[in-house]
PDB file of C-alpha atoms in Angstrom:
ATOM      1  CA  UNK F   4      15.963   8.287  19.667  1.00  0.00           C
ATOM      2  CA  UNK F   5      13.456   5.502  20.337  1.00  0.00           C
ATOM      3  CA  UNK F   6      14.955   2.212  21.514  1.00  0.00           C
ATOM      4  CA  UNK F   7      14.055  -0.709  19.283  1.00  0.00           C
ATOM      5  CA  UNK F   8      12.561  -3.864  20.726  1.00  0.00           C
ATOM      6  CA  UNK F   9      14.282  -7.130  19.808  1.00  0.00           C
ATOM      7  CA  UNK F  10      12.704  -8.421  16.610  1.00  0.00           C
ATOM      8  CA  UNK F  11      10.319 -11.345  16.958  1.00  0.00           C
ATOM      9  CA  UNK F  12      10.994 -13.778  14.127  1.00  0.00           C
ATOM     10  CA  UNK F  13       7.967 -14.983  12.133  1.00  0.00           C
ATOM     11  CA  UNK F  14       6.040 -11.838  13.142  1.00  0.00           C
ATOM     12  CA  UNK F  15       5.630  -9.037  10.620  1.00  0.00           C
ATOM     13  CA  UNK F  16       3.123  -6.321   9.837  1.00  0.00           C
ATOM     14  CA  UNK F  17       1.315  -4.946   6.805  1.00  0.00           C
ATOM     15  CA  UNK F  18       1.978  -1.310   5.981  1.00  0.00           C
ATOM     16  CA  UNK F  19      -1.807  -0.960   5.805  1.00  0.00           C
ATOM     17  CA  UNK F  20      -1.888  -1.217   9.595  1.00  0.00           C
ATOM     18  CA  UNK F  21      -0.377   2.271   9.705  1.00  0.00           C
ATOM     19  CA  UNK F  22      -3.033   3.906   7.528  1.00  0.00           C
ATOM     20  CA  UNK F  23      -3.616   6.653   6.636  1.00  0.00           C
ATOM     21  CA  UNK F  24       0.005   7.735   7.147  1.00  0.00           C
ATOM     22  CA  UNK F  25       1.580   4.704   5.456  1.00  0.00           C
ATOM     23  CA  UNK F  26      -0.108   5.557   2.153  1.00  0.00           C
ATOM     24  CA  UNK F  27       2.210   8.545   1.689  1.00  0.00           C
ATOM     25  CA  UNK F  28       4.939   7.975   4.299  1.00  0.00           C
ATOM     26  CA  UNK F  29       5.691   4.242   4.099  1.00  0.00           C
ATOM     27  CA  UNK F  30       9.309   4.731   5.140  1.00  0.00           C
ATOM     28  CA  UNK F  31       8.118   6.263   8.394  1.00  0.00           C
ATOM     29  CA  UNK F  32       5.729   3.338   8.934  1.00  0.00           C
ATOM     30  CA  UNK F  33       8.499   0.809   8.253  1.00  0.00           C
ATOM     31  CA  UNK F  34      10.735   2.529  10.779  1.00  0.00           C
ATOM     32  CA  UNK F  35       7.999   2.476  13.429  1.00  0.00           C
ATOM     33  CA  UNK F  36       7.332  -1.195  12.705  1.00  0.00           C
ATOM     34  CA  UNK F  37      10.992  -2.017  13.280  1.00  0.00           C
ATOM     35  CA  UNK F  38      11.026  -0.056  16.537  1.00  0.00           C
ATOM     36  CA  UNK F  39       7.976  -2.036  17.693  1.00  0.00           C
ATOM     37  CA  UNK F  40       9.788  -5.356  17.165  1.00  0.00           C
ATOM     38  CA  UNK F  41       8.300  -6.573  13.888  1.00  0.00           C
ATOM     39  CA  UNK F  42      10.843  -8.488  11.788  1.00  0.00           C
ATOM     40  CA  UNK F  43       9.477  -8.009   8.253  1.00  0.00           C
ATOM     41  CA  UNK F  44       6.906  -6.139   6.156  1.00  0.00           C
ATOM     42  CA  UNK F  45       4.003  -6.834   3.887  1.00  0.00           C
ATOM     43  CA  UNK F  46       3.789  -3.956   1.422  1.00  0.00           C
ATOM     44  CA  UNK F  47       0.895  -2.652  -0.631  1.00  0.00           C
ATOM     45  CA  UNK F  48       1.044  -0.460  -3.740  1.00  0.00           C
ATOM     46  CA  UNK F  49       0.275   2.761  -1.896  1.00  0.00           C
ATOM     47  CA  UNK F  50       0.994   6.042  -3.672  1.00  0.00           C
ATOM     48  CA  UNK F  51       3.915   6.732  -1.377  1.00  0.00           C
ATOM     49  CA  UNK F  52       5.553   3.350  -1.921  1.00  0.00           C
ATOM     50  CA  UNK F  53       8.564   3.863  -4.128  1.00  0.00           C
ATOM     51  CA  UNK F  54       9.155   0.934  -6.478  1.00  0.00           C
ATOM     52  CA  UNK F  55      12.562   0.490  -4.903  1.00  0.00           C
ATOM     53  CA  UNK F  56      11.352  -0.760  -1.538  1.00  0.00           C
ATOM     54  CA  UNK F  57      14.850  -1.921  -0.596  1.00  0.00           C
ATOM     55  CA  UNK F  58      15.148   1.499   1.029  1.00  0.00           C
ATOM     56  CA  UNK F  59      12.847   0.280   3.799  1.00  0.00           C
ATOM     57  CA  UNK F  60      14.269  -0.514   7.236  1.00  0.00           C
ATOM     58  CA  UNK F  61      12.810  -4.035   7.200  1.00  0.00           C
ATOM     59  CA  UNK F  62      12.827  -6.834   4.611  1.00  0.00           C
ATOM     60  CA  UNK F  63       9.731  -7.273   2.479  1.00  0.00           C
ATOM     61  CA  UNK F  64       8.434 -10.859   2.650  1.00  0.00           C
ATOM     62  CA  UNK F  65       4.948 -10.314   1.195  1.00  0.00           C
ATOM     63  CA  UNK F  66       3.421  -7.819  -1.220  1.00  0.00           C
ATOM     64  CA  UNK F  67       0.075  -7.189  -2.839  1.00  0.00           C
ATOM     65  CA  UNK F  68      -1.625  -4.805  -5.229  1.00  0.00           C
ATOM     66  CA  UNK F  69      -4.570  -2.561  -4.383  1.00  0.00           C
ATOM     67  CA  UNK F  70      -7.544  -4.315  -2.802  1.00  0.00           C
ATOM     68  CA  UNK F  71      -9.945  -2.542  -5.154  1.00  0.00           C
ATOM     69  CA  UNK F  72      -7.920  -1.464  -8.164  1.00  0.00           C
ATOM     70  CA  UNK F  73      -8.575   1.838  -9.925  1.00  0.00           C
ATOM     71  CA  UNK F  74      -7.463   3.005 -13.356  1.00  0.00           C
ATOM     72  CA  UNK F  75      -7.620   6.667 -12.406  1.00  0.00           C
ATOM     73  CA  UNK F  76     -10.069   9.245 -11.084  1.00  0.00           C
ATOM     74  CA  UNK F  77     -12.393   8.661 -14.048  1.00  0.00           C
ATOM     75  CA  UNK F  78     -12.999   5.058 -12.942  1.00  0.00           C
ATOM     76  CA  UNK F  79     -14.153   6.353  -9.551  1.00  0.00           C
ATOM     77  CA  UNK F  80     -16.492   8.992 -11.010  1.00  0.00           C
ATOM     78  CA  UNK F  81     -17.980   6.730 -13.693  1.00  0.00           C
ATOM     79  CA  UNK F  82     -18.556   3.959 -11.158  1.00  0.00           C
ATOM     80  CA  UNK F  83     -20.404   6.390  -8.918  1.00  0.00           C
ATOM     81  CA  UNK F  84     -22.712   7.465 -11.750  1.00  0.00           C
ATOM     82  CA  UNK F  85     -23.354   3.822 -12.696  1.00  0.00           C
ATOM     83  CA  UNK F  86     -24.125   2.977  -9.049  1.00  0.00           C
ATOM     84  CA  UNK F  87     -21.651   0.119  -9.383  1.00  0.00           C
ATOM     85  CA  UNK F  88     -20.989  -1.384  -5.927  1.00  0.00           C
ATOM     86  CA  UNK F  89     -17.771  -2.941  -7.232  1.00  0.00           C
ATOM     87  CA  UNK F  90     -16.343   0.317  -8.555  1.00  0.00           C
ATOM     88  CA  UNK F  91     -13.298   1.828  -6.820  1.00  0.00           C
ATOM     89  CA  UNK F  92     -14.031   4.530  -4.269  1.00  0.00           C
ATOM     90  CA  UNK F  93     -12.437   7.922  -3.862  1.00  0.00           C
ATOM     91  CA  UNK F  94     -10.335   6.478  -1.021  1.00  0.00           C
ATOM     92  CA  UNK F  95      -9.019   3.757  -3.336  1.00  0.00           C
ATOM     93  CA  UNK F  96      -7.845   6.504  -5.674  1.00  0.00           C
ATOM     94  CA  UNK F  97      -6.377   8.582  -2.830  1.00  0.00           C
ATOM     95  CA  UNK F  98      -4.405   5.677  -1.344  1.00  0.00           C
ATOM     96  CA  UNK F  99      -3.329   3.521  -4.305  1.00  0.00           C
ATOM     97  CA  UNK F 100      -1.375   3.913  -7.520  1.00  0.00           C
ATOM     98  CA  UNK F 101      -3.729   3.550 -10.510  1.00  0.00           C
ATOM     99  CA  UNK F 102      -3.278   0.221 -12.271  1.00  0.00           C
ATOM    100  CA  UNK F 103      -2.810   2.140 -15.504  1.00  0.00           C
ATOM    101  CA  UNK F 104       0.583   3.296 -14.206  1.00  0.00           C
ATOM    102  CA  UNK F 105       2.252   0.344 -15.912  1.00  0.00           C
ATOM    103  CA  UNK F 106       5.848   1.502 -15.413  1.00  0.00           C
ATOM    104  CA  UNK F 107       5.300   1.851 -11.682  1.00  0.00           C
ATOM    105  CA  UNK F 108       3.861  -1.640 -11.305  1.00  0.00           C
ATOM    106  CA  UNK F 109       6.588  -3.219 -13.414  1.00  0.00           C
ATOM    107  CA  UNK F 110       9.321  -1.585 -11.329  1.00  0.00           C
ATOM    108  CA  UNK F 111       7.433  -2.335  -8.101  1.00  0.00           C
ATOM    109  CA  UNK F 112       7.250  -6.055  -8.835  1.00  0.00           C
ATOM    110  CA  UNK F 113      10.786  -6.329 -10.200  1.00  0.00           C
ATOM    111  CA  UNK F 114      12.246  -4.425  -7.254  1.00  0.00           C
ATOM    112  CA  UNK F 115      10.529  -6.564  -4.635  1.00  0.00           C
ATOM    113  CA  UNK F 116      11.482  -9.725  -6.455  1.00  0.00           C
ATOM    114  CA  UNK F 117      15.133  -8.656  -6.623  1.00  0.00           C
ATOM    115  CA  UNK F 118      15.392  -7.271  -3.097  1.00  0.00           C
ATOM    116  CA  UNK F 119      13.678  -9.856  -0.927  1.00  0.00           C
ATOM    117  CA  UNK F 120      14.687 -13.400  -1.713  1.00  0.00           C
ATOM    118  CA  UNK F 121      11.604 -15.507  -1.301  1.00  0.00           C
ATOM    119  CA  UNK F 122       9.195 -12.555  -1.222  1.00  0.00           C
ATOM    120  CA  UNK F 123       5.747 -13.678  -2.300  1.00  0.00           C
ATOM    121  CA  UNK F 124       2.744 -11.987  -3.863  1.00  0.00           C
ATOM    122  CA  UNK F 125      -0.633 -12.328  -2.154  1.00  0.00           C
ATOM    123  CA  UNK F 126      -3.545 -12.626  -4.584  1.00  0.00           C
ATOM    124  CA  UNK F 127      -7.249 -12.445  -3.795  1.00  0.00           C
ATOM    125  CA  UNK F 128      -8.623 -14.455  -6.719  1.00  0.00           C
ATOM    126  CA  UNK F 129      -7.892 -18.135  -7.251  1.00  0.00           C
ATOM    127  CA  UNK F 130      -7.514 -18.804 -10.953  1.00  0.00           C
ATOM    128  CA  UNK F 131      -6.592 -22.083 -12.622  1.00  0.00           C
ATOM    129  CA  UNK F 132      -3.148 -22.099 -11.032  1.00  0.00           C
ATOM    130  CA  UNK F 133      -0.819 -20.068  -8.834  1.00  0.00           C
ATOM    131  CA  UNK F 134       2.678 -18.990  -9.797  1.00  0.00           C
ATOM    132  CA  UNK F 135       5.454 -20.376  -7.558  1.00  0.00           C
ATOM    133  CA  UNK F 136       5.846 -17.006  -5.822  1.00  0.00           C
ATOM    134  CA  UNK F 137       2.107 -16.464  -5.237  1.00  0.00           C
ATOM    135  CA  UNK F 138      -0.094 -17.106  -2.217  1.00  0.00           C
ATOM    136  CA  UNK F 139      -3.885 -17.087  -2.269  1.00  0.00           C
ATOM    137  CA  UNK F 140      -5.962 -15.446   0.472  1.00  0.00           C
ATOM    138  CA  UNK F 141      -9.378 -17.171   0.815  1.00  0.00           C
ATOM    139  CA  UNK F 142     -12.295 -14.804   1.338  1.00  0.00           C
ATOM    140  CA  UNK F 143     -16.115 -14.997   1.161  1.00  0.00           C
ATOM    141  CA  UNK F 144     -16.169 -12.946  -2.042  1.00  0.00           C
ATOM    142  CA  UNK F 145     -14.698 -15.874  -3.983  1.00  0.00           C
ATOM    143  CA  UNK F 146     -17.709 -18.105  -3.264  1.00  0.00           C
ATOM    144  CA  UNK F 147     -15.546 -21.177  -2.737  1.00  0.00           C
ATOM    145  CA  UNK F 148     -15.783 -23.729   0.048  1.00  0.00           C
ATOM    146  CA  UNK F 149     -12.672 -24.909   1.862  1.00  0.00           C
ATOM    147  CA  UNK F 150     -12.853 -28.223  -0.001  1.00  0.00           C
ATOM    148  CA  UNK F 151     -13.125 -26.451  -3.363  1.00  0.00           C
ATOM    149  CA  UNK F 152     -10.069 -24.349  -2.539  1.00  0.00           C
ATOM    150  CA  UNK F 153      -8.054 -27.427  -1.588  1.00  0.00           C
ATOM    151  CA  UNK F 154      -9.109 -29.124  -4.822  1.00  0.00           C
ATOM    152  CA  UNK F 155      -7.734 -26.191  -6.848  1.00  0.00           C
ATOM    153  CA  UNK F 156      -4.275 -26.197  -5.242  1.00  0.00           C
ATOM    154  CA  UNK F 157      -1.606 -28.858  -5.011  1.00  0.00           C
ATOM    155  CA  UNK F 158      -2.373 -31.051  -2.039  1.00  0.00           C
ATOM    156  CA  UNK F 159       1.191 -30.871  -0.723  1.00  0.00           C
ATOM    157  CA  UNK F 160       1.654 -27.128  -1.198  1.00  0.00           C
ATOM    158  CA  UNK F 161       1.717 -24.320   1.349  1.00  0.00           C
ATOM    159  CA  UNK F 162       0.248 -21.603  -0.840  1.00  0.00           C
ATOM    160  CA  UNK F 163      -2.480 -20.038   1.318  1.00  0.00           C
ATOM    161  CA  UNK F 164      -2.623 -16.972   3.538  1.00  0.00           C
ATOM    162  CA  UNK F 165      -5.377 -17.365   6.116  1.00  0.00           C
ATOM    163  CA  UNK F 166      -6.890 -14.111   7.339  1.00  0.00           C
ATOM    164  CA  UNK F 167      -8.554 -14.320  10.746  1.00  0.00           C
ATOM    165  CA  UNK F 168     -11.045 -11.645   9.699  1.00  0.00           C
ATOM    166  CA  UNK F 169     -11.984 -13.075   6.290  1.00  0.00           C
ATOM    167  CA  UNK F 170     -12.480 -16.554   7.771  1.00  0.00           C
ATOM    168  CA  UNK F 171     -15.128 -15.095  10.090  1.00  0.00           C
ATOM    169  CA  UNK F 172     -16.900 -12.450   8.031  1.00  0.00           C
ATOM    170  CA  UNK F 173     -19.904 -12.785   5.717  1.00  0.00           C
ATOM    171  CA  UNK F 174     -20.006 -11.784   2.064  1.00  0.00           C
ATOM    172  CA  UNK F 175     -20.374  -8.030   1.513  1.00  0.00           C
ATOM    173  CA  UNK F 176     -23.067  -6.447  -0.652  1.00  0.00           C
ATOM    174  CA  UNK F 177     -20.578  -5.780  -3.464  1.00  0.00           C
ATOM    175  CA  UNK F 178     -19.615  -9.466  -3.426  1.00  0.00           C
ATOM    176  CA  UNK F 179     -23.217 -10.602  -3.920  1.00  0.00           C
ATOM    177  CA  UNK F 180     -24.294  -8.480  -6.891  1.00  0.00           C
ATOM    178  CA  UNK F 181     -23.489 -11.142  -9.501  1.00  0.00           C
ATOM    179  CA  UNK F 182     -25.234 -13.962  -7.661  1.00  0.00           C
ATOM    180  CA  UNK F 183     -28.690 -15.300  -8.674  1.00  0.00           C
ATOM    181  CA  UNK F 184     -31.442 -13.366  -6.949  1.00  0.00           C
ATOM    182  CA  UNK F 185     -33.238 -15.398  -4.315  1.00  0.00           C
ATOM    183  CA  UNK F 186     -30.556 -18.079  -4.111  1.00  0.00           C
ATOM    184  CA  UNK F 187     -28.238 -15.796  -2.151  1.00  0.00           C
ATOM    185  CA  UNK F 188     -30.718 -13.343  -0.689  1.00  0.00           C
ATOM    186  CA  UNK F 189     -28.858 -12.775   2.570  1.00  0.00           C
ATOM    187  CA  UNK F 190     -25.184 -12.422   3.512  1.00  0.00           C
ATOM    188  CA  UNK F 191     -23.340 -15.621   4.319  1.00  0.00           C
ATOM    189  CA  UNK F 192     -19.994 -17.282   3.617  1.00  0.00           C
ATOM    190  CA  UNK F 193     -19.244 -20.384   1.583  1.00  0.00           C
ATOM    191  CA  UNK F 194     -16.288 -20.905   3.915  1.00  0.00           C
ATOM    192  CA  UNK F 195     -18.719 -21.856   6.668  1.00  0.00           C
ATOM    193  CA  UNK F 196     -17.808 -21.545  10.335  1.00  0.00           C
ATOM    194  CA  UNK F 197     -14.222 -20.669  11.056  1.00  0.00           C
ATOM    195  CA  UNK F 198     -13.229 -23.667  13.231  1.00  0.00           C
ATOM    196  CA  UNK F 199     -14.006 -26.037  10.357  1.00  0.00           C
ATOM    197  CA  UNK F 200     -12.448 -23.927   7.593  1.00  0.00           C
ATOM    198  CA  UNK F 201      -9.362 -23.230   9.712  1.00  0.00           C
ATOM    199  CA  UNK F 202      -8.864 -26.922  10.443  1.00  0.00           C
ATOM    200  CA  UNK F 203      -9.179 -27.837   6.755  1.00  0.00           C
ATOM    201  CA  UNK F 204      -7.085 -25.007   5.306  1.00  0.00           C
ATOM    202  CA  UNK F 205      -4.322 -24.595   7.911  1.00  0.00           C
ATOM    203  CA  UNK F 206      -2.205 -27.534   6.643  1.00  0.00           C
ATOM    204  CA  UNK F 207      -1.881 -25.633   3.348  1.00  0.00           C
ATOM    205  CA  UNK F 208      -1.042 -22.222   4.867  1.00  0.00           C
ATOM    206  CA  UNK F 209       2.266 -20.380   4.624  1.00  0.00           C
ATOM    207  CA  UNK F 210       1.155 -17.354   6.648  1.00  0.00           C
ATOM    208  CA  UNK F 211      -1.563 -16.070   8.953  1.00  0.00           C
ATOM    209  CA  UNK F 212      -2.997 -12.558   8.755  1.00  0.00           C
ATOM    210  CA  UNK F 213      -3.735 -11.587  12.351  1.00  0.00           C
ATOM    211  CA  UNK F 214      -6.737  -9.373  11.669  1.00  0.00           C
ATOM    212  CA  UNK F 215      -9.212  -8.333  14.383  1.00  0.00           C
ATOM    213  CA  UNK F 216     -12.881  -8.006  13.483  1.00  0.00           C
ATOM    214  CA  UNK F 217     -13.749  -4.414  12.675  1.00  0.00           C
ATOM    215  CA  UNK F 218     -17.327  -4.271  13.868  1.00  0.00           C
ATOM    216  CA  UNK F 219     -17.043  -5.011  17.578  1.00  0.00           C
ATOM    217  CA  UNK F 220     -13.826  -3.290  18.726  1.00  0.00           C
ATOM    218  CA  UNK F 221     -12.038  -6.638  18.920  1.00  0.00           C
ATOM    219  CA  UNK F 222      -8.598  -5.014  18.757  1.00  0.00           C
ATOM    220  CA  UNK F 223      -9.355  -2.807  21.744  1.00  0.00           C
ATOM    221  CA  UNK F 224     -10.780  -5.775  23.648  1.00  0.00           C
ATOM    222  CA  UNK F 225      -7.606  -7.768  23.042  1.00  0.00           C
ATOM    223  CA  UNK F 226      -5.416  -4.930  24.281  1.00  0.00           C
ATOM    224  CA  UNK F 227      -7.658  -4.517  27.332  1.00  0.00           C
ATOM    225  CA  UNK F 228      -7.028  -8.130  28.319  1.00  0.00           C
ATOM    226  CA  UNK F 229     -10.469  -9.467  27.431  1.00  0.00           C
ATOM    227  CA  UNK F 230     -10.832 -12.959  25.967  1.00  0.00           C
ATOM    228  CA  UNK F 231     -11.895 -12.635  22.331  1.00  0.00           C
ATOM    229  CA  UNK F 232     -12.703 -14.847  19.385  1.00  0.00           C
ATOM    230  CA  UNK F 233      -9.388 -13.756  17.860  1.00  0.00           C
ATOM    231  CA  UNK F 234      -7.554 -15.162  20.872  1.00  0.00           C
ATOM    232  CA  UNK F 235      -9.530 -18.385  20.483  1.00  0.00           C
ATOM    233  CA  UNK F 236      -8.311 -18.575  16.877  1.00  0.00           C
ATOM    234  CA  UNK F 237      -4.703 -17.892  17.882  1.00  0.00           C
ATOM    235  CA  UNK F 238      -4.870 -20.691  20.444  1.00  0.00           C
ATOM    236  CA  UNK F 239      -6.244 -23.094  17.825  1.00  0.00           C
ATOM    237  CA  UNK F 240      -3.542 -22.157  15.301  1.00  0.00           C
ATOM    238  CA  UNK F 241      -0.718 -22.583  17.803  1.00  0.00           C
ATOM    239  CA  UNK F 242      -2.173 -25.842  19.127  1.00  0.00           C
ATOM    240  CA  UNK F 243      -2.226 -27.202  15.559  1.00  0.00           C
ATOM    241  CA  UNK F 244       1.545 -26.683  15.390  1.00  0.00           C
ATOM    242  CA  UNK F 245       1.591 -23.978  12.711  1.00  0.00           C
ATOM    243  CA  UNK F 246       5.193 -22.932  11.966  1.00  0.00           C
ATOM    244  CA  UNK F 247       4.697 -20.267   9.288  1.00  0.00           C
ATOM    245  CA  UNK F 248       4.663 -16.471   9.456  1.00  0.00           C
ATOM    246  CA  UNK F 249       2.206 -14.208  11.231  1.00  0.00           C
ATOM    247  CA  UNK F 250       1.406 -10.827   9.672  1.00  0.00           C
ATOM    248  CA  UNK F 251      -0.526  -8.197  11.611  1.00  0.00           C
ATOM    249  CA  UNK F 252      -3.294  -6.573   9.559  1.00  0.00           C
ATOM    250  CA  UNK F 253      -5.155  -4.220  11.856  1.00  0.00           C
ATOM    251  CA  UNK F 254      -6.798  -0.823  11.619  1.00  0.00           C
ATOM    252  CA  UNK F 255      -8.016   1.707  14.138  1.00  0.00           C
ATOM    253  CA  UNK F 256     -10.118   3.719  11.692  1.00  0.00           C
ATOM    254  CA  UNK F 257     -10.376   7.459  12.165  1.00  0.00           C
ATOM    255  CA  UNK F 258      -8.325   7.302  15.347  1.00  0.00           C
ATOM    256  CA  UNK F 259      -5.404   6.540  13.049  1.00  0.00           C
ATOM    257  CA  UNK F 260      -5.416  10.210  12.041  1.00  0.00           C
ATOM    258  CA  UNK F 261      -3.393  10.655  15.229  1.00  0.00           C
ATOM    259  CA  UNK F 262       0.019   9.207  14.250  1.00  0.00           C
ATOM    260  CA  UNK F 263       1.041   8.685  17.873  1.00  0.00           C
ATOM    261  CA  UNK F 264      -2.119   6.655  18.472  1.00  0.00           C
ATOM    262  CA  UNK F 265      -1.565   4.329  15.523  1.00  0.00           C
ATOM    263  CA  UNK F 266       2.113   3.809  16.406  1.00  0.00           C
ATOM    264  CA  UNK F 267       1.293   3.035  20.034  1.00  0.00           C
ATOM    265  CA  UNK F 268      -1.546   0.678  19.106  1.00  0.00           C
ATOM    266  CA  UNK F 269       0.543  -1.362  16.654  1.00  0.00           C
ATOM    267  CA  UNK F 270       3.374  -1.602  19.183  1.00  0.00           C
ATOM    268  CA  UNK F 271       0.970  -2.849  21.855  1.00  0.00           C
ATOM    269  CA  UNK F 272      -0.650  -5.293  19.436  1.00  0.00           C
ATOM    270  CA  UNK F 273       2.814  -6.662  18.604  1.00  0.00           C
ATOM    271  CA  UNK F 274       3.258  -7.400  22.298  1.00  0.00           C
ATOM    272  CA  UNK F 275      -0.159  -9.095  22.388  1.00  0.00           C
ATOM    273  CA  UNK F 276       0.517 -11.304  19.354  1.00  0.00           C
ATOM    274  CA  UNK F 277       4.151 -12.270  20.070  1.00  0.00           C
ATOM    275  CA  UNK F 278       3.550 -14.670  22.996  1.00  0.00           C
ATOM    276  CA  UNK F 279       0.678 -16.326  21.127  1.00  0.00           C
ATOM    277  CA  UNK F 280       2.665 -17.611  18.140  1.00  0.00           C
TER     278      UNK F 280
END
């Protein structure tokens, strides 16, 4: 039996960090997260996630639907034939419940709402208003500046989730297809540089997604003791006096096919994040 580390309050992890195994064995991932010292979960509507998530070993504080929703295998195939960059991929279909499975989603949302008092839904599109239990995650694909985001939310509210990866990345090709040709002819982000957007948005944040960049092995650099931009962000967030939650959202790609590797990496990353919050 593996000894559990003492839980670090305010530090949780997304089930997505344990991909691909969490997609079909979320209970296993939740158990490993608890052993690593995480104190709560963020769940995603993976195919293996039973609507009654109260069976998990950790409380669920945050939940979200699929990142790129699919309505079934047909939506993947038809999108491929249409060469639609926004269409769901085969991996979206493999990992996530189709949105057409209405009964699943109804039970999923009702179960989380009943089980975890105060659990909140993370949404990726900022509409006219947010429900009281919703948090918005700014990202370059929304084409909003920090000031525009603040103008759309209540000035005194803490309704944002700030993702350390999204604040630094540029818009993807699929996020630029609807933009006027020539005006946005190269990738960039309306959020601007991260120090400015972080400073403006942090007073409105309820949680931080601790997400390493995926294109320069930032996670491995952190674990190797190198100073990274992610560490610079963590220092800035702590210095600003942030008192909300931190949620690890990390991935090790194909190396995650080795379950021991993904478990070890997320345990080590817990130990890297904990003293920095």
